[in-house]
Amino acid sequence: MTPRTPKIPHGGDYDPEQWPEEVWDEDHRLFTRAGIDTLTVGVFSWSLTQPAEDTYDFTVLDRVLARHGLLGPYAGHPGLETAARVAPDGTRLLFLLNHSTEPARPTARDTVTDLLTGKRTERGEPLGLDPLGVAVLRLE
């Protein structure tokens, strides 16, 4: 069981990019009906997300995640790990870990406040993450 959650998370892999988008709303309805609350997405869609070595396109993944009220990735930087969580009070949190020995400057995909520094970053502005650094962000 997860902390502060009275149930075991239930879900699995979800690869909607492999079928027509018209099916996605029905998928979401069935997930809700089945009590599914955990999805692994984007596993087999990396060729859509990174069509060229230094080119990233999150359009399809963002559409999939938006249908489920989830957050998009910050994967445009090698060595950058992300985890999104919703606190018991409903606060949306994003954790960024820079595993690289180089600074990372991903673009903020939402307006966020860094809970460690208090700095607010607007959507579209760069986030500064030190080498081997950590950021805990509250999404506005």
XYZ file of C-alpha atoms in Angstrom:
140
model
C 0.000 0.000 0.000
C 1.191 3.503 -0.699
C 1.521 6.032 2.135
C -1.763 7.808 2.988
C -3.630 5.773 0.380
C -6.110 3.141 1.526
C -5.685 1.011 -1.599
C -3.113 -0.670 -3.773
C -2.446 1.242 -7.040
C -4.078 -0.504 -9.996
C -3.117 -0.162 -13.653
C -0.633 -1.102 -16.339
C 0.918 -0.144 -19.664
C -1.094 2.146 -21.940
C 0.012 2.722 -25.543
C -2.770 4.769 -27.197
C -0.513 6.079 -29.958
C -0.921 2.623 -31.540
C -4.635 3.156 -32.384
C -6.968 5.985 -33.498
C -7.348 8.931 -31.124
C -11.146 8.543 -31.217
C -10.702 5.471 -28.965
C -8.898 7.395 -26.197
C -12.020 8.878 -24.555
C -13.590 5.425 -24.275
C -10.310 4.135 -22.808
C -10.448 6.825 -20.140
C -14.092 6.028 -19.342
C -13.244 2.338 -18.957
C -10.165 3.103 -16.816
C -12.343 5.109 -14.451
C -14.992 2.386 -14.343
C -12.337 -0.272 -13.604
C -10.678 1.840 -10.880
C -7.406 2.126 -12.796
C -5.269 4.859 -11.249
C -1.758 4.027 -12.504
C -0.577 4.096 -16.140
C 2.775 3.618 -17.818
C 2.708 5.669 -21.026
C 5.133 6.525 -23.800
C 7.160 3.319 -23.548
C 6.900 2.435 -27.246
C 6.374 5.931 -28.649
C 9.881 7.351 -28.298
C 10.259 7.629 -32.100
C 7.309 10.068 -32.031
C 8.717 11.957 -29.050
C 12.279 12.205 -30.418
C 12.063 12.116 -34.237
C 15.692 13.267 -34.616
C 18.749 13.281 -32.349
C 18.269 16.790 -30.955
C 14.563 17.220 -31.739
C 11.766 16.544 -29.254
C 8.047 16.663 -29.978
C 5.732 16.008 -27.008
C 2.504 16.741 -28.943
C 1.070 13.202 -28.923
C 2.245 12.386 -25.402
C 0.845 15.678 -24.075
C -2.563 14.894 -25.645
C -2.597 11.422 -24.089
C -1.637 12.722 -20.652
C -4.066 15.657 -20.771
C -6.983 13.252 -21.269
C -6.096 11.664 -17.946
C -5.203 14.874 -16.085
C -1.523 13.897 -15.968
C 1.653 15.917 -16.393
C 3.932 15.821 -19.414
C 7.614 14.885 -19.258
C 10.705 17.034 -18.932
C 12.786 14.522 -20.854
C 14.499 16.936 -23.241
C 17.762 16.634 -21.333
C 19.912 13.522 -21.007
C 20.193 12.417 -17.398
C 17.093 14.279 -16.201
C 14.709 12.103 -14.190
C 11.186 13.221 -13.329
C 8.399 12.043 -11.079
C 4.979 13.659 -10.730
C 2.804 13.199 -7.654
C -0.396 14.621 -6.247
C -0.209 15.301 -2.498
C -3.137 14.258 -0.264
C -4.334 17.892 -0.221
C -4.468 17.946 -4.067
C -1.238 19.894 -4.578
C 0.458 18.787 -7.809
C 4.190 18.209 -7.342
C 6.991 17.574 -9.822
C 10.360 16.218 -8.728
C 13.358 16.758 -11.048
C 16.695 14.999 -10.534
C 19.662 15.916 -12.709
C 21.887 12.834 -12.898
C 24.301 14.657 -15.192
C 27.486 16.443 -14.172
C 26.332 19.291 -16.446
C 23.616 21.864 -15.600
C 20.157 21.204 -17.058
C 17.841 23.964 -18.283
C 14.537 22.342 -19.274
C 11.718 24.633 -20.287
C 8.915 24.879 -17.725
C 5.830 23.195 -19.151
C 3.649 24.813 -16.456
C 4.006 27.732 -14.065
C 5.831 26.303 -11.044
C 7.230 27.322 -7.683
C 10.408 25.604 -6.492
C 9.644 24.500 -2.931
C 13.351 24.354 -2.058
C 14.236 27.901 -3.188
C 10.856 29.677 -3.391
C 11.598 30.767 -6.969
C 8.592 30.977 -9.300
C 9.078 30.114 -12.985
C 6.470 30.878 -15.638
C 5.468 28.395 -18.330
C 7.956 28.579 -21.229
C 10.817 29.929 -19.110
C 13.918 27.822 -18.446
C 14.336 26.005 -15.148
C 17.881 25.959 -13.830
C 19.011 22.669 -12.341
C 22.554 22.316 -11.031
C 24.738 19.319 -11.903
C 23.520 16.381 -9.790
C 20.816 18.763 -8.512
C 17.263 18.244 -7.302
C 14.170 20.443 -7.665
C 10.797 19.972 -5.979
C 8.233 22.008 -7.888
C 4.641 22.885 -7.024
C 2.574 23.275 -10.168
C 0.327 26.322 -10.171
